[in-house]
PDB file of C-alpha atoms in Angstrom:
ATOM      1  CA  UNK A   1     -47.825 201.286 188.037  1.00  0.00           C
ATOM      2  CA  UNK A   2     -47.330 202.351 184.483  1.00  0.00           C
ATOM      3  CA  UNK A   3     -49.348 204.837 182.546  1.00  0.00           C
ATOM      4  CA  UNK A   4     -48.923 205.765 178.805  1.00  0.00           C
ATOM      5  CA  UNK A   5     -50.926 208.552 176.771  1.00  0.00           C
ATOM      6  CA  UNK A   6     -51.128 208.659 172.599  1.00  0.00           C
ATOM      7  CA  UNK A   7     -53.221 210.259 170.660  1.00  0.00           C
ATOM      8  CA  UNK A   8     -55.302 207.562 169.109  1.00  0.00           C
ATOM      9  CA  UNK A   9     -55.517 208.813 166.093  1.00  0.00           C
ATOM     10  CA  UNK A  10     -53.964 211.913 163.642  1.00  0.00           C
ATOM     11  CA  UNK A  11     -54.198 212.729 160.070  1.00  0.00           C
ATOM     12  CA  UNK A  12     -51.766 214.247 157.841  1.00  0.00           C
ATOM     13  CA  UNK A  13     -51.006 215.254 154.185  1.00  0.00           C
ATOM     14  CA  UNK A  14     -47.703 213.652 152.068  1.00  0.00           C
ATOM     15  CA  UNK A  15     -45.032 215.867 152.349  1.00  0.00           C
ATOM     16  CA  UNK A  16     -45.842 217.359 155.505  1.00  0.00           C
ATOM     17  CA  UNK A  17     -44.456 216.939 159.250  1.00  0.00           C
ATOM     18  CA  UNK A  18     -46.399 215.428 162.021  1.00  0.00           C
ATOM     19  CA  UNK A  19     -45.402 215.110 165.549  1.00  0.00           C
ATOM     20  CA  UNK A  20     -46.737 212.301 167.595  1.00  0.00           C
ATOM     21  CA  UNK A  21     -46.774 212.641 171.043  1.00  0.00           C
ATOM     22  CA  UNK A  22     -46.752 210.441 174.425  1.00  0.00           C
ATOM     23  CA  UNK A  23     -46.430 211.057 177.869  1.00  0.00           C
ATOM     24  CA  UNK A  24     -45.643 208.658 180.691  1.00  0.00           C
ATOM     25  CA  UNK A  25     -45.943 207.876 184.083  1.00  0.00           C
ATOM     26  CA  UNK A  26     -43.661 204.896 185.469  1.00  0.00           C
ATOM     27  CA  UNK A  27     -42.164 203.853 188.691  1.00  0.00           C
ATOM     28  CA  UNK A  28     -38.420 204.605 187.504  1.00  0.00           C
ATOM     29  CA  UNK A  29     -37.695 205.445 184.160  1.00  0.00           C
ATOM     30  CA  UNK A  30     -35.698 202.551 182.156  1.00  0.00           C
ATOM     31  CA  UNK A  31     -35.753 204.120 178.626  1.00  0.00           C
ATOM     32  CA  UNK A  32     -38.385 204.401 176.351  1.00  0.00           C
ATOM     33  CA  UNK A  33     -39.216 202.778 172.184  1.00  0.00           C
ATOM     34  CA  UNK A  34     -41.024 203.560 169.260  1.00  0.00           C
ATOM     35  CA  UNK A  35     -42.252 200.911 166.909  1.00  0.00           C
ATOM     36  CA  UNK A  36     -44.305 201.388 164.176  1.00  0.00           C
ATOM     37  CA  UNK A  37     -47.053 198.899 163.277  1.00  0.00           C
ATOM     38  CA  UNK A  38     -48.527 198.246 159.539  1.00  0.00           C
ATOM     39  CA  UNK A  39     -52.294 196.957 159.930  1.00  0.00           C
ATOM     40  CA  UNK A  40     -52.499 193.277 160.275  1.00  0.00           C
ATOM     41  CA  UNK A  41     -48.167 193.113 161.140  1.00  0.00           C
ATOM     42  CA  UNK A  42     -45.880 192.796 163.849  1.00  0.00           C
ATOM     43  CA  UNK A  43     -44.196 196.109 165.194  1.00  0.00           C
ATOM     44  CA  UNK A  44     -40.710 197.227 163.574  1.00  0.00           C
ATOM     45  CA  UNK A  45     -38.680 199.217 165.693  1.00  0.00           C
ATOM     46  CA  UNK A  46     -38.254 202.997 164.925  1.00  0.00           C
ATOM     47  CA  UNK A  47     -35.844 204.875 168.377  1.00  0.00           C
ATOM     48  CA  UNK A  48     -34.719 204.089 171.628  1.00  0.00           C
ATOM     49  CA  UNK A  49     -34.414 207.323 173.901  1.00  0.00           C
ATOM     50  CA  UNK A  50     -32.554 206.801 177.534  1.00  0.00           C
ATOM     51  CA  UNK A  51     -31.035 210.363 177.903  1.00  0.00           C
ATOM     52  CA  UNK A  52     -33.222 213.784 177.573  1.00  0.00           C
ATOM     53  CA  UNK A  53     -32.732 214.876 173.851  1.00  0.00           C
ATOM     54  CA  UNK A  54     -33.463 214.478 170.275  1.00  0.00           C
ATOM     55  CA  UNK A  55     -32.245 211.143 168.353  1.00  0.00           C
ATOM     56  CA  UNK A  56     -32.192 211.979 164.500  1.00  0.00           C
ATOM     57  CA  UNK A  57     -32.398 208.993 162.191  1.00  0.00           C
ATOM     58  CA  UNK A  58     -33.333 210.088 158.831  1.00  0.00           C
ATOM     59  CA  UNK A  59     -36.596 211.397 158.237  1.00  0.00           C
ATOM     60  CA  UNK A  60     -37.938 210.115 161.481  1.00  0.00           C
ATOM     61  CA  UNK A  61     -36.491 211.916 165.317  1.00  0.00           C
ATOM     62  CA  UNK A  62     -37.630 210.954 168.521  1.00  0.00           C
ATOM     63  CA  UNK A  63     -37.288 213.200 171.730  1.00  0.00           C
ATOM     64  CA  UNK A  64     -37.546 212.977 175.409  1.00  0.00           C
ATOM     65  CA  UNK A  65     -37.863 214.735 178.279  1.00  0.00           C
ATOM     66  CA  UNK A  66     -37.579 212.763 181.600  1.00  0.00           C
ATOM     67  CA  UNK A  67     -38.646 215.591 184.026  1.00  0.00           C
ATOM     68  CA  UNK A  68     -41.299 216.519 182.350  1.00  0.00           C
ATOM     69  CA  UNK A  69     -42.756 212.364 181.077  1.00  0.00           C
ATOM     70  CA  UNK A  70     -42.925 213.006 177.421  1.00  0.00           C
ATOM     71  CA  UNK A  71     -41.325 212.303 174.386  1.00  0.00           C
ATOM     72  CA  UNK A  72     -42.365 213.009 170.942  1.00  0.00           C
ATOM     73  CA  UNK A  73     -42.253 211.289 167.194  1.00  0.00           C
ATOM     74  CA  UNK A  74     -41.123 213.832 164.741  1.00  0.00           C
ATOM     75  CA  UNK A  75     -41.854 212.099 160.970  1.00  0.00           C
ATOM     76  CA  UNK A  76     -41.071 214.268 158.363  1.00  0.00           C
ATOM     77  CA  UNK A  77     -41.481 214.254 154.197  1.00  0.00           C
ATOM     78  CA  UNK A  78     -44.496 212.205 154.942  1.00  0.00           C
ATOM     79  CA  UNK A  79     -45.176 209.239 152.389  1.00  0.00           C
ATOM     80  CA  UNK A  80     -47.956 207.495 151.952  1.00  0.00           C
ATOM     81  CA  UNK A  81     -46.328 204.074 153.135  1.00  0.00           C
ATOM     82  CA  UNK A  82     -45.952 205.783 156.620  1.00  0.00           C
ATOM     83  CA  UNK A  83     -49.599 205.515 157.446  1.00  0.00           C
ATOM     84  CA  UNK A  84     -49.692 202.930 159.928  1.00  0.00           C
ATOM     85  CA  UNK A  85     -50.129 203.014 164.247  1.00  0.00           C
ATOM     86  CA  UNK A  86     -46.789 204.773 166.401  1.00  0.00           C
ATOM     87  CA  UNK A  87     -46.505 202.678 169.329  1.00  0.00           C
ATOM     88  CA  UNK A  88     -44.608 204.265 171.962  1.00  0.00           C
ATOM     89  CA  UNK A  89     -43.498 201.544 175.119  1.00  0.00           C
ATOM     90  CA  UNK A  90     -41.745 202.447 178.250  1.00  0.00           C
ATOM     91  CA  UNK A  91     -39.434 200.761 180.627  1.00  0.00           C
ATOM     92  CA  UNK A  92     -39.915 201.299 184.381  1.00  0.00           C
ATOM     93  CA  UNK A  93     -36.894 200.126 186.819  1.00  0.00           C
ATOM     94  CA  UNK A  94     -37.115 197.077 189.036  1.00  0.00           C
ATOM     95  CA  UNK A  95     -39.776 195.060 186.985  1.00  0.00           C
ATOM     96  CA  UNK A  96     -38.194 194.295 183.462  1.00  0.00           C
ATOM     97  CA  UNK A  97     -41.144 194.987 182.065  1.00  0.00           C
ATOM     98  CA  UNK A  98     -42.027 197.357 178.648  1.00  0.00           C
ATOM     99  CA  UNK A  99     -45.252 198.744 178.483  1.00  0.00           C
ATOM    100  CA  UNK A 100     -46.879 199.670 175.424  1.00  0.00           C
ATOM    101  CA  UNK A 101     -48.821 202.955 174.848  1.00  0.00           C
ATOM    102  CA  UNK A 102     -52.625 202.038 172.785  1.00  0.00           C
ATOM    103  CA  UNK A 103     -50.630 203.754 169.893  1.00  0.00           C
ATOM    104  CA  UNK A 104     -51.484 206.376 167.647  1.00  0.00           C
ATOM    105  CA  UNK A 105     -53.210 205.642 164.231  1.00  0.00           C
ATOM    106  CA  UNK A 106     -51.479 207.887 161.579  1.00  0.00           C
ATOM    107  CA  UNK A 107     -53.475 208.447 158.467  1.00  0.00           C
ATOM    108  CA  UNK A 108     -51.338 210.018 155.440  1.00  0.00           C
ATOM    109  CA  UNK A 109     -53.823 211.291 152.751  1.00  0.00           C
ATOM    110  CA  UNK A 110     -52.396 212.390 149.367  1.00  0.00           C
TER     111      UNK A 110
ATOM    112  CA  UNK B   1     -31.171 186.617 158.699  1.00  0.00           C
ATOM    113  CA  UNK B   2     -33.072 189.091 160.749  1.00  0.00           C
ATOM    114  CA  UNK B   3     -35.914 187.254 160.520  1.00  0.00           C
ATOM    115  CA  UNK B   4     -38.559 186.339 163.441  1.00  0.00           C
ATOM    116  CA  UNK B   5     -40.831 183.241 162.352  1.00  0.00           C
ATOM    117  CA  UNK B   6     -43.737 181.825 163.120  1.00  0.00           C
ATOM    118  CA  UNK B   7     -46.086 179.507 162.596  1.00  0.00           C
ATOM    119  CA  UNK B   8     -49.039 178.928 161.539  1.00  0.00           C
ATOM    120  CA  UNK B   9     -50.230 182.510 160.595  1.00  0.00           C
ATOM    121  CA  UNK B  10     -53.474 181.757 161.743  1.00  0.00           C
ATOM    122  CA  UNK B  11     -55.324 179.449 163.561  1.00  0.00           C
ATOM    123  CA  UNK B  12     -58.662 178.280 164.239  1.00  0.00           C
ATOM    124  CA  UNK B  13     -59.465 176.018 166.958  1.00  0.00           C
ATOM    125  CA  UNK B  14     -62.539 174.618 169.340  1.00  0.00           C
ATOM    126  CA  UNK B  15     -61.920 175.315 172.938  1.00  0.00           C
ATOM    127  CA  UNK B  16     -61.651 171.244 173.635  1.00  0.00           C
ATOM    128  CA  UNK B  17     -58.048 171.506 171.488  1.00  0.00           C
ATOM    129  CA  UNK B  18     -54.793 171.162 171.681  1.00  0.00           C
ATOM    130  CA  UNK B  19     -52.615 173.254 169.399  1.00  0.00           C
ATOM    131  CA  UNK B  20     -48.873 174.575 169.534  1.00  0.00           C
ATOM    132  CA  UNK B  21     -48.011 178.058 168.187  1.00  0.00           C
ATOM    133  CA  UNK B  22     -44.316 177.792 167.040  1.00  0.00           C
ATOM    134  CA  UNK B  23     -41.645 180.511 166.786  1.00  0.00           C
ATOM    135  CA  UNK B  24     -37.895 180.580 165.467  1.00  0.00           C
ATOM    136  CA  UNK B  25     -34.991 183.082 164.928  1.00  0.00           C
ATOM    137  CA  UNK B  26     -31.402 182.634 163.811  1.00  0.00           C
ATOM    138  CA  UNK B  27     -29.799 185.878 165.068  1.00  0.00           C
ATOM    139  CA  UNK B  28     -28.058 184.128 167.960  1.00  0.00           C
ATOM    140  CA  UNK B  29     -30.458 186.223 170.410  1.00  0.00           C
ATOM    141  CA  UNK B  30     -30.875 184.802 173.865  1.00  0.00           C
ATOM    142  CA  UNK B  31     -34.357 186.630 175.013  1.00  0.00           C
ATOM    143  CA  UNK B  32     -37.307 185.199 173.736  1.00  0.00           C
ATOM    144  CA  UNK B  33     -41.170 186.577 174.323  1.00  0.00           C
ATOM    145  CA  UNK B  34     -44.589 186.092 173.749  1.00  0.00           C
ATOM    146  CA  UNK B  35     -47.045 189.308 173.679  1.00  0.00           C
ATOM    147  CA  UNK B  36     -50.378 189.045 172.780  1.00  0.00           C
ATOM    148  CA  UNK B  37     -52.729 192.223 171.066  1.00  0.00           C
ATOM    149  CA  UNK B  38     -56.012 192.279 170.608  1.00  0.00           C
ATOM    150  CA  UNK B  39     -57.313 194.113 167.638  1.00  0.00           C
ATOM    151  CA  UNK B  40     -56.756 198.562 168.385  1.00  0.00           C
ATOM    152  CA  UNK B  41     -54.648 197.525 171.540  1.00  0.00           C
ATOM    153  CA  UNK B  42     -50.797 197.704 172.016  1.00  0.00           C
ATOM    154  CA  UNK B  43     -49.027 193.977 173.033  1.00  0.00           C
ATOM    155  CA  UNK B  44     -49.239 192.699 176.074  1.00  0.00           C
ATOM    156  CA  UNK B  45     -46.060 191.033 177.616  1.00  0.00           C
ATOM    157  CA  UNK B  46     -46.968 187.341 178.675  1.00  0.00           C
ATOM    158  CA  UNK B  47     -43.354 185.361 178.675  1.00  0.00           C
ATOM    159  CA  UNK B  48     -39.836 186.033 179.002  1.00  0.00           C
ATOM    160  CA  UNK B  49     -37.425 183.638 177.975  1.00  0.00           C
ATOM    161  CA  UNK B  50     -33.738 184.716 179.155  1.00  0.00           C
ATOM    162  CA  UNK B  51     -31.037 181.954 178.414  1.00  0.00           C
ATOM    163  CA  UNK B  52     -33.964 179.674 177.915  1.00  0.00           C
ATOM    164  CA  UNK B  53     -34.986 179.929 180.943  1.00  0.00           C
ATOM    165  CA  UNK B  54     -38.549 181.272 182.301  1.00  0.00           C
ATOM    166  CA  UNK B  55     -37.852 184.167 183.170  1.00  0.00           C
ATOM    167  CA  UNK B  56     -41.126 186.542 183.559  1.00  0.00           C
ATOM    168  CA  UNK B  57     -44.480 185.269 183.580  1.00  0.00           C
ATOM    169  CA  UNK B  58     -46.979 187.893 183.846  1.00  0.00           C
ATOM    170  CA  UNK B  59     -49.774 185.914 185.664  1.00  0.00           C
ATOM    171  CA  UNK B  60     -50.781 184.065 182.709  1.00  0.00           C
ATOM    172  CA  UNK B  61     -53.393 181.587 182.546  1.00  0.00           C
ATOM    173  CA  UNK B  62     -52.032 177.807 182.619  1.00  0.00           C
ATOM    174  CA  UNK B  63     -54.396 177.181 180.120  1.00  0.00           C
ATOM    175  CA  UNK B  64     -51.422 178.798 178.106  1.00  0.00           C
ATOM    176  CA  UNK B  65     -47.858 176.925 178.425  1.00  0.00           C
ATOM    177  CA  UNK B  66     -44.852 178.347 177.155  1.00  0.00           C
ATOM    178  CA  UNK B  67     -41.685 176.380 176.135  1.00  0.00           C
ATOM    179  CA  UNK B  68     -38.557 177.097 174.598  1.00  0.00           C
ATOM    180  CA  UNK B  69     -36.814 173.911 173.181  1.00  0.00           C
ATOM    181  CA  UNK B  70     -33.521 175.615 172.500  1.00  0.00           C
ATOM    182  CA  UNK B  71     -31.881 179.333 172.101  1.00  0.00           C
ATOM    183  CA  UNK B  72     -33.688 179.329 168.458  1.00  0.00           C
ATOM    184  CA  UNK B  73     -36.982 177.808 169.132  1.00  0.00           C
ATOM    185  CA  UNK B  74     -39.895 179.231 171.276  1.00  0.00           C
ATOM    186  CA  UNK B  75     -43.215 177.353 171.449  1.00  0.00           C
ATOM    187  CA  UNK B  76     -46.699 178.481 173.049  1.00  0.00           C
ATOM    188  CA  UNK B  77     -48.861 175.092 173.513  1.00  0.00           C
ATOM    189  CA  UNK B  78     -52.853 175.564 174.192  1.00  0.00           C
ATOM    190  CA  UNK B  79     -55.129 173.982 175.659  1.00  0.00           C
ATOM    191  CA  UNK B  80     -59.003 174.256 176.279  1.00  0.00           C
ATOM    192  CA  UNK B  81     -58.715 178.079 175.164  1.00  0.00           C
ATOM    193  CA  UNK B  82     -61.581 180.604 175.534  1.00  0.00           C
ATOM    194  CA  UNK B  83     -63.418 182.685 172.917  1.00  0.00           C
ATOM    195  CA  UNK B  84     -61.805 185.518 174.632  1.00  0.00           C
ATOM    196  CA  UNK B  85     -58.397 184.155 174.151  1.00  0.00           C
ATOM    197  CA  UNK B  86     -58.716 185.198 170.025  1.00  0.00           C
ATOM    198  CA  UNK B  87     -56.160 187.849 169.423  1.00  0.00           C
ATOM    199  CA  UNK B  88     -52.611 188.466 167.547  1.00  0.00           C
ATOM    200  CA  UNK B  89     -50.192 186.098 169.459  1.00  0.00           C
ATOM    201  CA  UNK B  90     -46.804 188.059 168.410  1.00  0.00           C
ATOM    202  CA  UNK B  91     -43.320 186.626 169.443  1.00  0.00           C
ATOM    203  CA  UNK B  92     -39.975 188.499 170.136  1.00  0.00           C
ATOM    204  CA  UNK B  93     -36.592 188.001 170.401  1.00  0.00           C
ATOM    205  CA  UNK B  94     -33.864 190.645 171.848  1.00  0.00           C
ATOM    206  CA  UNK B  95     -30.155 189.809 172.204  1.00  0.00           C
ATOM    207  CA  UNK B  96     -30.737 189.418 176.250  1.00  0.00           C
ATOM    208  CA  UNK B  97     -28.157 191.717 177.432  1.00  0.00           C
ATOM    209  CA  UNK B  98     -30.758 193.682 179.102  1.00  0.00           C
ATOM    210  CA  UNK B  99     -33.541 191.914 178.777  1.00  0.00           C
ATOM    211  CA  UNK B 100     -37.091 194.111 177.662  1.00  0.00           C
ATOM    212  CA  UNK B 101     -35.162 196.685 177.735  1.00  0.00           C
ATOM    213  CA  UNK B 102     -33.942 196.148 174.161  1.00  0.00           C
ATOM    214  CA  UNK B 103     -34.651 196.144 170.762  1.00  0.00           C
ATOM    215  CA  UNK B 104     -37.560 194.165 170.177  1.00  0.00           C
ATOM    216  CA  UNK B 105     -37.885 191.780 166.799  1.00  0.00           C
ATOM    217  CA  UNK B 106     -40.923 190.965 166.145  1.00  0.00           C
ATOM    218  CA  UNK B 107     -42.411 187.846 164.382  1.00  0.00           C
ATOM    219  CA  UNK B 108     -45.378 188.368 162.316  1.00  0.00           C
ATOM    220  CA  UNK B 109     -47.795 187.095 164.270  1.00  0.00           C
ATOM    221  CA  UNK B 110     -50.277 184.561 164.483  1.00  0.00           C
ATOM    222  CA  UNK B 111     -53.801 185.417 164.614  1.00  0.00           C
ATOM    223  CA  UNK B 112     -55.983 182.879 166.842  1.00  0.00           C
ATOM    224  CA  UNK B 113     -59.360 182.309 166.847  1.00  0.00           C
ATOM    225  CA  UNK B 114     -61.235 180.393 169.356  1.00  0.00           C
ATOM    226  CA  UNK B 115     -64.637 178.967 169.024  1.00  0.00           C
TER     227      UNK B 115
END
């Protein structure tokens, strides 16, 4: 089966950095998404990590680690708009199926 | 147009009805999905649509029937629904090279409720 671990929930301050973090358990390992999800809208995707290693795309990064199960969501210059839920999903081989982490609730407070 | 659409944005019905949840993209993708979320929970996968074709159905009730018309069109018809059925029915689409496995585009969602 599939296991996926968030935080469910992190505060932060604008400006700052925050580092959301999820860790995995999958039969096979067939890449792994973030998508970020505005209260009462439908997810928008932020990364797609397949390799071990940091994808940079502007103020947001995403990382993995495939021997160890974890990957991380580095947001930095925090604004206000980016208070919303992180969901990370992971692909496991032989299924076709993504599996979505709960998500973590972000919470960016002037 | 990188726009996923559906309709209606919410919906209200008795569990004796019959109602069609209807989704559309123009972005020549070939995967289509449904996921449903419940309110605080991530989406759960229901359909696959590959080549309009079924592709995964993850042991859905047949009290929900999927359809997709054509490579643009996706449709979810309902019938005699339960209370616990009321969540955010999201679709998806994906280009369908490797299907799941890609980046998702997400509709907006309707929101069901079932009396």
């Amino acid at each position: 089966g599939q296991n996926i671990d968030q935080p469910t929930e992190m505060t932060a301050t604008e400006g700052a950095i925050v580092q959301i973090n999820c860790t995995y358990q999958t039969s096979g390992f067939n890449g792994l998404f973030w998508y970020q999800q505005h209260a009462g809208e439908a997810p928008t995707f932020l990364s797609y990590n397949v390799l071990d290693g940091l994808e940079e795309k502007g103020r947001f990064s995403s990382f993995l680690s495939r021997s160890k199960g974890y990957s991380y969501l580095l947001l930095k210059e925090l604004q206000m708009k980016d208070s919303a839920s992180y969901l990370c999903a992971v692909g496991g081989t032989g299924f076709q199926k993504l599996v979505f982490g709960t998500g973590t609730r972000l919470l960016v407070s002037p | 147009d990188t726009e996923v659409t559906q309709t209606p944005k919410h919906l209200v019905m008795g569990m004796t009805n019959k109602k069609s949840l209807k989704c559309e993209q123009h972005m020549g993708h070939r995967a289509m999905y449904w996921y449903k979320q419940k309110a605080k929970k991530p989406p759960e996968l229901m359909f696959v649509y590959s080549y309009e074709k079924l592709s995964i159905n993850e042991s859905v009730p047949s009290r929900f029937s999927p359809e997709c018309p054509n490579s643009s069109l996706l449709n979810l018809h309902l019938h005699a629904l339960q209370p616990e059925d009321s969540a955010l029915y999201l679709c998806a689409s994906s280009q369908g090279v490797e299907v799941v496995m890609e980046k998702l585009f997400f509709g907006s969602g309707t929101q069901l409720s079932v009396l």
